[in-house]
Each structure stands twice: as C-alpha cells, then as structure tokens.
Short mmCIF file of C-alpha atoms in Angstrom, two decimals:
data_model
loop_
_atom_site.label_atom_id
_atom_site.label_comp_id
_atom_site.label_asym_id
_atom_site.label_seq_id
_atom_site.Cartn_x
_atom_site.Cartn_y
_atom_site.Cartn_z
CA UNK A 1 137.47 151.58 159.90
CA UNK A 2 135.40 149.66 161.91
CA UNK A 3 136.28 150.90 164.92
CA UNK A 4 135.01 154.12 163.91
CA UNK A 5 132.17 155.49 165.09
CA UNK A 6 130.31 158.50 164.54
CA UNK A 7 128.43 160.27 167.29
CA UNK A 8 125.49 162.27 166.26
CA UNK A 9 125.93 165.64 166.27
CA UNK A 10 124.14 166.99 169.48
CA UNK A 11 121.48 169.39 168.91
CA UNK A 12 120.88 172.76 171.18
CA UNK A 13 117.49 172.18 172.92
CA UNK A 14 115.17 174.64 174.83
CA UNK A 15 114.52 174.59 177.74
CA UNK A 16 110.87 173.81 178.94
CA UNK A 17 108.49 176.52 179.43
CA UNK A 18 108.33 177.54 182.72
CA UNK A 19 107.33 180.56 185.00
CA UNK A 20 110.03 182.63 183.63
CA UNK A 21 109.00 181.84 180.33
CA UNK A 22 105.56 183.62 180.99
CA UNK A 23 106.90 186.38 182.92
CA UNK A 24 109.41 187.35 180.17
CA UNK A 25 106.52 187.53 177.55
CA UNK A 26 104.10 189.26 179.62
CA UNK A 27 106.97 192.15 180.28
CA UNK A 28 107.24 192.66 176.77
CA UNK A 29 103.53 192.59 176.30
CA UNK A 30 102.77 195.04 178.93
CA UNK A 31 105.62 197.80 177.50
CA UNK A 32 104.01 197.24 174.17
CA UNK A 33 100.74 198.34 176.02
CA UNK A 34 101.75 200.55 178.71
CA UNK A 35 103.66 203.10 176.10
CA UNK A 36 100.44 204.15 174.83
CA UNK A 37 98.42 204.16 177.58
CA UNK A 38 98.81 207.81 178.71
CA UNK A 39 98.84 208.85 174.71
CA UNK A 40 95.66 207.34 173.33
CA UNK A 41 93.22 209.58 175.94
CA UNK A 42 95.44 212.72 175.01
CA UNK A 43 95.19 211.73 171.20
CA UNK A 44 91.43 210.99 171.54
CA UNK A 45 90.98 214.50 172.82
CA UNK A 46 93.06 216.40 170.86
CA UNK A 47 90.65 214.98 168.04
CA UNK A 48 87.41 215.35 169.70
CA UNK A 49 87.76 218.01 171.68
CA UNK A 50 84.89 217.20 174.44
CA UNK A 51 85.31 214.82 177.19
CA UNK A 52 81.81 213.58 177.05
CA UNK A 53 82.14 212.26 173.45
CA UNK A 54 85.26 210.78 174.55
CA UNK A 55 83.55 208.94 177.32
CA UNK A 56 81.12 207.71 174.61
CA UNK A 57 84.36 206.36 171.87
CA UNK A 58 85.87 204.39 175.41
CA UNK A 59 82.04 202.97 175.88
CA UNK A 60 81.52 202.02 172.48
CA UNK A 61 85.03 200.21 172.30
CA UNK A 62 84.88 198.34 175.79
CA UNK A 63 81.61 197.12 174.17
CA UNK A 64 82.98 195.99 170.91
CA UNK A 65 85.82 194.24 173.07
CA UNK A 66 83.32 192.52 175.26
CA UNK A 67 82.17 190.86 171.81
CA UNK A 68 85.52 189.97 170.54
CA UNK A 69 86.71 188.40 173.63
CA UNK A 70 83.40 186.29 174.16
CA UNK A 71 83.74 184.54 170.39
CA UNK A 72 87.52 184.30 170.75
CA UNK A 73 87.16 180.93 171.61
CA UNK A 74 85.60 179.63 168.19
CA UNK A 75 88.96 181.27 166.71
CA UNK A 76 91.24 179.22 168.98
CA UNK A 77 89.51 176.42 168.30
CA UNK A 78 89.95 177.41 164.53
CA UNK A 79 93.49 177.92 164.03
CA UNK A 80 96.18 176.51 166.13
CA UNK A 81 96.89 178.67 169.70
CA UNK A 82 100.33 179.96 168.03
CA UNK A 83 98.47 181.60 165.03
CA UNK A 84 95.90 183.36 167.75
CA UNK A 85 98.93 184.44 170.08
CA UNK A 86 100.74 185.63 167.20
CA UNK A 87 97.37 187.57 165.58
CA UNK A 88 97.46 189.34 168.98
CA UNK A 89 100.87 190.70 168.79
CA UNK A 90 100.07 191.79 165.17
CA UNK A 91 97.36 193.85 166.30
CA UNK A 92 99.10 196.10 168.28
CA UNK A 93 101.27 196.86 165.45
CA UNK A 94 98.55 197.31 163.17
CA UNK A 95 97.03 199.39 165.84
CA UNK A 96 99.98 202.00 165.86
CA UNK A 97 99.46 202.33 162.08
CA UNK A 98 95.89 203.21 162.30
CA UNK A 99 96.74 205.58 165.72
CA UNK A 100 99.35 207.95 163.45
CA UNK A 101 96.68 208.94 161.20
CA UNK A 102 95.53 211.20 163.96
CA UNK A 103 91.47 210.91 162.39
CA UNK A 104 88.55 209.74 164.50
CA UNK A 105 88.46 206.75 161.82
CA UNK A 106 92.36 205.47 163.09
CA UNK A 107 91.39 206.58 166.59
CA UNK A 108 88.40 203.83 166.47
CA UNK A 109 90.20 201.56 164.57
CA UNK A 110 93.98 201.86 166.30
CA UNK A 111 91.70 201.46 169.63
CA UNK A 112 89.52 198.27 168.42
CA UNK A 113 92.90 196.68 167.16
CA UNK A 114 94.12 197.40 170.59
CA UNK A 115 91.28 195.61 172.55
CA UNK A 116 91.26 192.79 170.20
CA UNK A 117 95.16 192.35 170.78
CA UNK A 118 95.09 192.61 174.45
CA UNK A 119 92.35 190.13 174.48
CA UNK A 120 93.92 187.49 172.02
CA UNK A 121 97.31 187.61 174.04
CA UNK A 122 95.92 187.16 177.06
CA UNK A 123 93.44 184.51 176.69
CA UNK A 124 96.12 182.47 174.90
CA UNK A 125 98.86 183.27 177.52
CA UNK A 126 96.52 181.99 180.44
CA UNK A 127 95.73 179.11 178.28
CA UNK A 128 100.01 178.23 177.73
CA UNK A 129 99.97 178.95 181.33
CA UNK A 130 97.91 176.52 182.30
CA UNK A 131 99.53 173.62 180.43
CA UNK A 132 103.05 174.40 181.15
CA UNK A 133 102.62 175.53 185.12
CA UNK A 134 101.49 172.93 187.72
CA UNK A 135 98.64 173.87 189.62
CA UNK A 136 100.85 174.09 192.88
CA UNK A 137 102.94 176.17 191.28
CA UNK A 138 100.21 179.03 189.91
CA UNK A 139 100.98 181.08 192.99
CA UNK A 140 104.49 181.54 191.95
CA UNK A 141 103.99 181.67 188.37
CA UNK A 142 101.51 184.16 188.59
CA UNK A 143 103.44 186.54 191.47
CA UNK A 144 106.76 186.69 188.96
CA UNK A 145 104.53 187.56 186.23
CA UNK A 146 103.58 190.39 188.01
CA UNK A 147 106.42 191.70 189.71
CA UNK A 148 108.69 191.75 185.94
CA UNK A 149 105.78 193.65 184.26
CA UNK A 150 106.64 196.59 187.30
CA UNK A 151 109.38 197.77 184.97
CA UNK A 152 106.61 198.47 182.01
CA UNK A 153 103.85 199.91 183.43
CA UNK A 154 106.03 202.20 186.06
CA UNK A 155 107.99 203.62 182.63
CA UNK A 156 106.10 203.06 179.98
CA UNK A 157 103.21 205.81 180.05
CA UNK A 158 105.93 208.35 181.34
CA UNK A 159 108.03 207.13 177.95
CA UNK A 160 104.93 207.36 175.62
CA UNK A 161 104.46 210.76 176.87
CA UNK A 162 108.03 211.80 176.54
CA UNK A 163 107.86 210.46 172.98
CA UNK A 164 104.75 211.93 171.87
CA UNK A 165 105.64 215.62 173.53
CA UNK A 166 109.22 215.26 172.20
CA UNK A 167 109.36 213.87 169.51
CA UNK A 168 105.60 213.74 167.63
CA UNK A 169 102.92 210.81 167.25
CA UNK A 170 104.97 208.55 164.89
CA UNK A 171 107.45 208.19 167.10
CA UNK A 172 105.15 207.09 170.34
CA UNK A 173 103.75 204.23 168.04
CA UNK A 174 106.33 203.36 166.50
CA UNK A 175 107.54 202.51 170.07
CA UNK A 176 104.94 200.19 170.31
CA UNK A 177 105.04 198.66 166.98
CA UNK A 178 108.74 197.89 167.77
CA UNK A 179 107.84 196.29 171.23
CA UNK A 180 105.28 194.08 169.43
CA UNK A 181 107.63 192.62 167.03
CA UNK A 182 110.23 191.79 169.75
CA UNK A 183 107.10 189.95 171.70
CA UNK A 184 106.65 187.73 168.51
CA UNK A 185 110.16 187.32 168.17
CA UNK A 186 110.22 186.10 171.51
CA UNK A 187 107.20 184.01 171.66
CA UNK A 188 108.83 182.41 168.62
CA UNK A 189 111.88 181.84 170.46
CA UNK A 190 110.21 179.91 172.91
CA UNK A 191 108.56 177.76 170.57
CA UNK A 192 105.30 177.13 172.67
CA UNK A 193 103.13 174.56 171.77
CA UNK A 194 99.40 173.71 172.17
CA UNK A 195 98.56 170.53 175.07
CA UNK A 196 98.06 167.64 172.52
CA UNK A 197 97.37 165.93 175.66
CA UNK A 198 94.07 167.97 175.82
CA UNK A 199 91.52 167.19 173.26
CA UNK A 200 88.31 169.34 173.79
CA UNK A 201 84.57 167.30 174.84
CA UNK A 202 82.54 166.57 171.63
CA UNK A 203 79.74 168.17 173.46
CA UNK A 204 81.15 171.55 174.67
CA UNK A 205 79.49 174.61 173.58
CA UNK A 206 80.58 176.44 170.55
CA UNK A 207 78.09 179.78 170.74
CA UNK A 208 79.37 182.56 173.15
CA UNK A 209 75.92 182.20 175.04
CA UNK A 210 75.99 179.08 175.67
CA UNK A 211 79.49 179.35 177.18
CA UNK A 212 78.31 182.01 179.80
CA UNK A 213 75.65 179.44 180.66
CA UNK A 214 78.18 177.13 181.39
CA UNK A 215 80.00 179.61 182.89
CA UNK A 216 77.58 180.94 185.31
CA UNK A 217 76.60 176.96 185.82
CA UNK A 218 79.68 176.77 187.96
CA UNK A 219 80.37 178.31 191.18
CA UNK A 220 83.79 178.30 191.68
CA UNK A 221 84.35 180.00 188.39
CA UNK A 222 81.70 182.65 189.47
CA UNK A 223 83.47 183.10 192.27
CA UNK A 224 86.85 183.42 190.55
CA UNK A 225 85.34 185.96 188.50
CA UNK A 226 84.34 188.31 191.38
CA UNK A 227 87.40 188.30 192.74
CA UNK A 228 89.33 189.31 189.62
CA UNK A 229 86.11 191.84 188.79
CA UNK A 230 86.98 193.53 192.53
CA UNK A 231 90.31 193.90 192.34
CA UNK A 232 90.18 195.12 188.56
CA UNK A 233 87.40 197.90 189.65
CA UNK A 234 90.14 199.15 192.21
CA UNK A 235 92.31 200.07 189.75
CA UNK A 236 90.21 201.13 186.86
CA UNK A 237 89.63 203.62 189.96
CA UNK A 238 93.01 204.54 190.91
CA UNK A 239 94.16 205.19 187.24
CA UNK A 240 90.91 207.18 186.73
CA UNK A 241 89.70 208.84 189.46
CA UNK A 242 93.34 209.08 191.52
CA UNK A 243 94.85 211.50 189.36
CA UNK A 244 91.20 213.83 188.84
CA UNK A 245 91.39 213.70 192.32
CA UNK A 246 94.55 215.37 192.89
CA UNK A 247 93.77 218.16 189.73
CA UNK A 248 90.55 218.78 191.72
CA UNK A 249 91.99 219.69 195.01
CA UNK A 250 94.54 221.75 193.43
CA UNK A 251 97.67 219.27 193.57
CA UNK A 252 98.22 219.47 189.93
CA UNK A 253 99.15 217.12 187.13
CA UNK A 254 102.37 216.23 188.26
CA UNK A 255 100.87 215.00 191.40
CA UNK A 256 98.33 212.92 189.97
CA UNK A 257 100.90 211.09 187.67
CA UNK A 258 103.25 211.05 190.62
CA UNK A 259 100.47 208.92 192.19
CA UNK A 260 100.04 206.37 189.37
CA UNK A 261 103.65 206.00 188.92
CA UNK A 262 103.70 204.91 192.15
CA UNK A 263 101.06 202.62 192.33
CA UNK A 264 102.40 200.71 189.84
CA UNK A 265 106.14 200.62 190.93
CA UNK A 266 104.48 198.39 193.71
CA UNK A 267 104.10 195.71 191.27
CA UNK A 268 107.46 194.32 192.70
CA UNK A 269 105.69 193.59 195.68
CA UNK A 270 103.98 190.49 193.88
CA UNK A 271 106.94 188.39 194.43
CA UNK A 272 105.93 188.77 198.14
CA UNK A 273 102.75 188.32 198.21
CA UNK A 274 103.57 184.58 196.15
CA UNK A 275 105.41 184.02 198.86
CA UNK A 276 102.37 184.76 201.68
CA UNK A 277 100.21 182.82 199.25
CA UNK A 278 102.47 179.85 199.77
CA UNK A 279 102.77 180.28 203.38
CA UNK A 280 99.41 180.99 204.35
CA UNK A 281 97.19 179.76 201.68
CA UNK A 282 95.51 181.61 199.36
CA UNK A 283 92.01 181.82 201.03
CA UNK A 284 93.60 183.30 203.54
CA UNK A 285 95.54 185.74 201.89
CA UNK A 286 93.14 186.77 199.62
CA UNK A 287 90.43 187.48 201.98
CA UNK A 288 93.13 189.31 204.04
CA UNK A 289 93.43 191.36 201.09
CA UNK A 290 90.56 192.17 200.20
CA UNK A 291 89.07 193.79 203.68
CA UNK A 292 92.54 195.69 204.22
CA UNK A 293 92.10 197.41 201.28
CA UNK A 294 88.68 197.94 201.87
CA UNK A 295 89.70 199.86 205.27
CA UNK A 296 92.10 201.73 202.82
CA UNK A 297 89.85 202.69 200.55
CA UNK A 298 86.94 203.82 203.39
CA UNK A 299 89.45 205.81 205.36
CA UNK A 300 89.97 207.49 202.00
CA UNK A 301 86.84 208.33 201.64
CA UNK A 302 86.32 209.42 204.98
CA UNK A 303 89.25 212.15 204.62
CA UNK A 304 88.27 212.88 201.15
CA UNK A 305 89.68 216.21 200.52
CA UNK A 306 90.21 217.81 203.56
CA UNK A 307 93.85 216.30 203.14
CA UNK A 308 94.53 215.26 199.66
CA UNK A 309 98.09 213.84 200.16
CA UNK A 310 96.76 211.60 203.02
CA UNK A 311 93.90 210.34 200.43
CA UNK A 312 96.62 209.95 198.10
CA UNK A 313 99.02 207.80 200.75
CA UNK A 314 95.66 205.35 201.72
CA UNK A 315 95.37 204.87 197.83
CA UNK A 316 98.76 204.05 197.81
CA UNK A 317 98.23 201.72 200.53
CA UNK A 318 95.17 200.02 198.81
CA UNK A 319 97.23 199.60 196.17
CA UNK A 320 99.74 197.17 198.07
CA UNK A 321 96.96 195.10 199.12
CA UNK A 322 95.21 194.81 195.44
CA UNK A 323 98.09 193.72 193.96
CA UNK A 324 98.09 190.43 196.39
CA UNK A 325 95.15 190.12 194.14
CA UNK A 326 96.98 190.40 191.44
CA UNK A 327 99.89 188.34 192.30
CA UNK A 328 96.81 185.51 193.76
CA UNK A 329 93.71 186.05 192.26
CA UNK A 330 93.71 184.26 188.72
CA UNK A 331 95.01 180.70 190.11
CA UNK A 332 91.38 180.73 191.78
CA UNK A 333 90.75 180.35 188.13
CA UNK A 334 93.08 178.04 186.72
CA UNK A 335 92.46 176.02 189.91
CA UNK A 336 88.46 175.46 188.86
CA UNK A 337 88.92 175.27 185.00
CA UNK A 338 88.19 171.94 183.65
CA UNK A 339 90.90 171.18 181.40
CA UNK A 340 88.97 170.57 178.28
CA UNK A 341 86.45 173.68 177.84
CA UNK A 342 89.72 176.11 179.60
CA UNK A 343 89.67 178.16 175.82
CA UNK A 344 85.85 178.95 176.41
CA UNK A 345 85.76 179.39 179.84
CA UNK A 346 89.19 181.93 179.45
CA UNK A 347 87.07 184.00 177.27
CA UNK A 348 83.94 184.76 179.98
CA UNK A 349 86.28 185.04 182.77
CA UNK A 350 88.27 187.88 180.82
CA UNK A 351 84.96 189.77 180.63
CA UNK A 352 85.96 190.92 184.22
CA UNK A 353 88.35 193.77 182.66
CA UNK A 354 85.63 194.55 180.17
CA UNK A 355 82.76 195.35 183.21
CA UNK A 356 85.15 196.73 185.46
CA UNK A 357 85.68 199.36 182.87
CA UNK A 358 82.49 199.85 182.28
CA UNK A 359 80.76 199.18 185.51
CA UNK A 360 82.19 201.72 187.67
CA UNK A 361 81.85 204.95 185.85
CA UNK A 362 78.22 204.83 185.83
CA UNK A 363 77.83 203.81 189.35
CA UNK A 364 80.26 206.49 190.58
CA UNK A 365 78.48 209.22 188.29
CA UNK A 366 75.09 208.53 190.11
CA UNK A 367 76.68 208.37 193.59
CA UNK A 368 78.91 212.09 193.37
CA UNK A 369 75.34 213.46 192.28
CA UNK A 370 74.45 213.36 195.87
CA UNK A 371 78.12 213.33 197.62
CA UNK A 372 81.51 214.55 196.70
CA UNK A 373 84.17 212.83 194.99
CA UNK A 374 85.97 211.09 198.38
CA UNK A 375 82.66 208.74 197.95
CA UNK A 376 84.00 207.36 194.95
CA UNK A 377 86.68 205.99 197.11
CA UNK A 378 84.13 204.87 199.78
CA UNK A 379 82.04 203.12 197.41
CA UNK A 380 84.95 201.34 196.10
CA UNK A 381 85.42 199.72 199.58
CA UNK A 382 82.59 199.07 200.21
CA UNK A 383 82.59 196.60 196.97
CA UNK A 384 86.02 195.19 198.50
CA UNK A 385 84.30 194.58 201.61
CA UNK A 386 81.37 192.38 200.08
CA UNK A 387 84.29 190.60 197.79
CA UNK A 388 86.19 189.73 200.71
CA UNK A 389 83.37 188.36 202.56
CA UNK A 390 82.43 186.36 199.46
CA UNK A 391 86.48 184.76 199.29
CA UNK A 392 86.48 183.97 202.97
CA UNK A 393 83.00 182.04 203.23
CA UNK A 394 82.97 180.20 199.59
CA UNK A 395 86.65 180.05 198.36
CA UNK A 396 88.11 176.45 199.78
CA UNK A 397 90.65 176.43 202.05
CA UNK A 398 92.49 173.65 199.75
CA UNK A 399 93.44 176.72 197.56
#
C-alpha cells in the first residue's frame, strides 16, 4: 500500500562515556589487583625464605616496570588504544597462571606480568579519560573514581588472604584471573574508542629519552609529577612501614592489618574532597593537603613509639588528607597535557609510582641507622611539607 510505511527498527545505543564509566572500570581493575596484594609478599617468602632477597626480587621488578612503562607509548602508538587496554587486562590473567606454579621462575614472571598490566591499564585509562571527561569536570571524575575503588582495596587483600589460607594458591589467583575477564568484558561493553579528533605532531618524540626531555622541558608537568610522587611516597609508607610498625611495638599482626584496612576504607572520602576541589579550587585544596598531612605525619614521628595507637590514629589522619591528593592530584596533569603527545607524556608521569617505590626504602634505611623507626614517619613529612610549599607557590590558581 502506499500509505504504508515502514519505520526503521530503532537500535539500543550506549550511552556516552562518562565519569561513571571510568569509575566502574577502575573498581574492577583495582579488585583484580588488590586480591593479590597481601598474597604475592607471603608467596615470595614462602619461596625465598629471606627478606633481604625479597627486597632485591621487588627492586629488580619496580626496575623492569620503570622500562615497560617508559616505551609503552611506542606500543600505543602501534596498535589501536583498545588492543593496549585489553593486553593489560590479559596480563593479570596470565600473571595468576605463572603465580600458581609457586617457583621463583612464576614468582618473577607472575610479578613482571603484573607491573606490565597495571601499567598498560592505567596509562590507557588516563588517556580514555582525558578524551571523554571535560577538563572542568576532572575534579569530579577523578574523586568518584576513587571513592568506588574503596570497596576493592578495603576487601580485597583481606579476601586474597582468606582464599589463599583457606582454600590454597589456585584458588587466590584464580580470583584474580576471574576479575580480569569481567574488566574486559566490561571495557568491551562500553565500547570505548580512541579521539580520532586527536592526530599526534609529526615531530613528537618516539624514543623514551627523548620523551623525559620533553617531559622535564615543561614545568607544569614537573610539577604535576611531584605532587603525585608525594602523595604516592605516603602510602608506599603506610602500607609498608604502618603495619612493621605496629609488629615492632608489640601490637601484633592483626593490628597492623587493622590499620591498612582502615586507611583504605577512607577512600570514600574522595567524593568529598571533589566536592572541596570544586568549592575552593584545587590550589587551594591541594596545598591544604599537603601541609596537614605533613603536621600528621611529624606529630607521628614525634610520639613514635611511646604510644603506638596514637601513631597509628595520626597515620590514619594523614591518610584522610592524602587521599584529597588522590581524589585532586592527577587533573594537575590532565590540565597541562598537550593533547597530542598525552600517550608519551602518560608514560613519564606514571614513573611517579615506580620511584615512590623505590625511592623511599633506601632513604628511610639510611635515616633509622641513626634514629628509630618514628623518623620514618618524620621524614615522610617533612617531604609533604616541601611538596606543599611547591603546590602553593607554582601551581595556578586557575586550577
């Protein structure tokens, strides 16, 4: 007839990417991660059986991820940002298979697959990030991010234990190998695509030297790097050095993983500090951050371990104010990237996690030669202190 008419048959769209969208992958990320995280220490030493040599496997891997993470850039620029995300997620599963072979071979390998994940997913998550989220919006974006990945890293090293205690080693990574699959499954979902809008300069460098050059050329990105490099240090302390602590002055265990449990359940507190961000600016905030948790940390230092559950409560308390730089910190970062060289300059910035593991354990071993362990703490503000001063006089107040 030809009055008929057919209508086209109305497709079910997705809905754009947006901060919710991040926040959802980054939770499943971070239980895929977190489950482990108690475990692989444990499994290192059940293998080698000396904590020195231990130290040694964690050097020689934060080294080997320093590497990978600098030339990840020349593999994003390689293969389509999908392919990269998706290699990450991979790698954590692969990880788990070489981890249940219990041999210092899988330990090194399960642990390099590890690093190489984490750094893949989260250089190409910033980079998604940055296309999909307005820059006004980073605050927010980056605060919800935060506050949903509470849930996994509150739970997740008390589940790996439980697994691996309960239930043996296959069934800890197999935990993680399960989480992975569900974060490609979900990235999937989502459909994310790479910024056509973006092409990269004909003249950018391709060599990771040449990218720290450029790097280092440019001082807001400096500066963006010492503030994610402080607050990182902070709690490559606290997950360290919080728990010792509390073994040391006779607390016990349970004390010390009381502690970390409850460091990180104040992840829900990002959400909040978006919020200040917004209201206040995030010079402000930041800066505001950074010297109250240096006060934290000093007093902690000061009472040391004449009373350990005080030192414990002013850790907690430092706590609150790092994860403002959390919640804050990186949009100094996305703020400052140029659009077109954002893959390479993602790569150096990232370096921040790899030096903060690194950096701090041989500082603190040459400062408790001559003092006892509360000047770990007081060291550690001290840094905060000079990081704070830094944010307030060169961070703009546009931020």
């Amino acid at each position: 007839m030809a009055t008929h008419v057919r209508h086209p048959i109305g497709l079910p769209a997705l809905r754009p990417a947006d901060a919710r969208t991040f926040a959802s992958l980054y939770a499943v990320e971070s239980f895929a991660r977190a489950t482990v995280s108690s475990v692989i220490p444990i499994q290192a030493y059940e293998i080698l059986r000396n904590e020195q040599i231990v130290s040694i496997l964690y050097t020689v891997v934060a080294l080997l991820g320093l590497s990978v993470t600098l030339f990840m850039p020349m593999l994003i620029r390689r293969f389509a940002r999908r392919w990269v995300y998706t290699a990450g997620a991979c790698l954590l599963a692969v990880g788990s298979l070489f981890f249940v072979t219990h041999t210092l071979a899988g330990q090194l390998a399960g642990m390099l697959c590890r690093v190489m994940g984490a750094s893949a997913l989260s250089i190409t998550l910033s980079l998604y990030i940055m296309d999909h989220i307005r820059k006004t919006d980073f605050m927010q974006a980056e605060s919800l991010r935060m506050a949903w990945s509470m849930l996994a890293w509150t739970s997740g090293p008390t589940l790996g234990i439980f697994l691996y205690t309960r239930f043996g080693i296959y069934a800890a990574h197999g935990a993680v190998a399960i989480f992975a699959m569900a974060l490609l499954a979900l990235f999937w979902t989502y459909r994310l695509g790479d910024n056509q809008s973006i092409r990269p300069g004909k003249t950018r460098p391709a060599n990771p030297l040449a990218n720290i050059g450029r790097f280092v050329a440019q001082p807001r990105l400096r500066l963006a790097w010492l503030i994610a490099f402080g607050r990182s240090c902070f709690w490559t302390t606290f997950f360290v050095y919080g728990p010792l602590f509390m073994v040391i002055t006779g607390e016990g265990e349970l004390a010390g993983g009381l502690l970390v449990s409850a460091g990180n359940a104040l992840l829900f507190t990002a959400i909040f500090w978006g919020r200040v961000g917004q209201r206040f600016g995030g010079r402000r905030t930041m800066t505001s951050a950074y010297f109250a948790m240096s006060a934290m940390l000093l007093a902690a230092g000061a009472v040391g371990e004449s009373v350990p559950f005080l030192t414990g409560a002013l850790l907690l308390c430092g706590a609150f104010f790092a994860i403002a730089l959390d919640a804050l910190g990186s949009t100094a970062f996305m703020r400052s990237v140029r659009s077109y060289e954002r893959a390479q300059m993602a790569a150096v910035y990232r370096t921040y996690l790899d030096f903060s593991e690194l950096t701090p354990p041989l500082v603190y071993s040459v400062v408790l030669a001559f003092f006892g362990l509360g000047s770990v703490f007081a060291t550690l503000g001290l840094l905060a202190a000079v990081c704070g001063f830094v944010t307030w006089r060169y961070l703009p107040k546009s931020l």
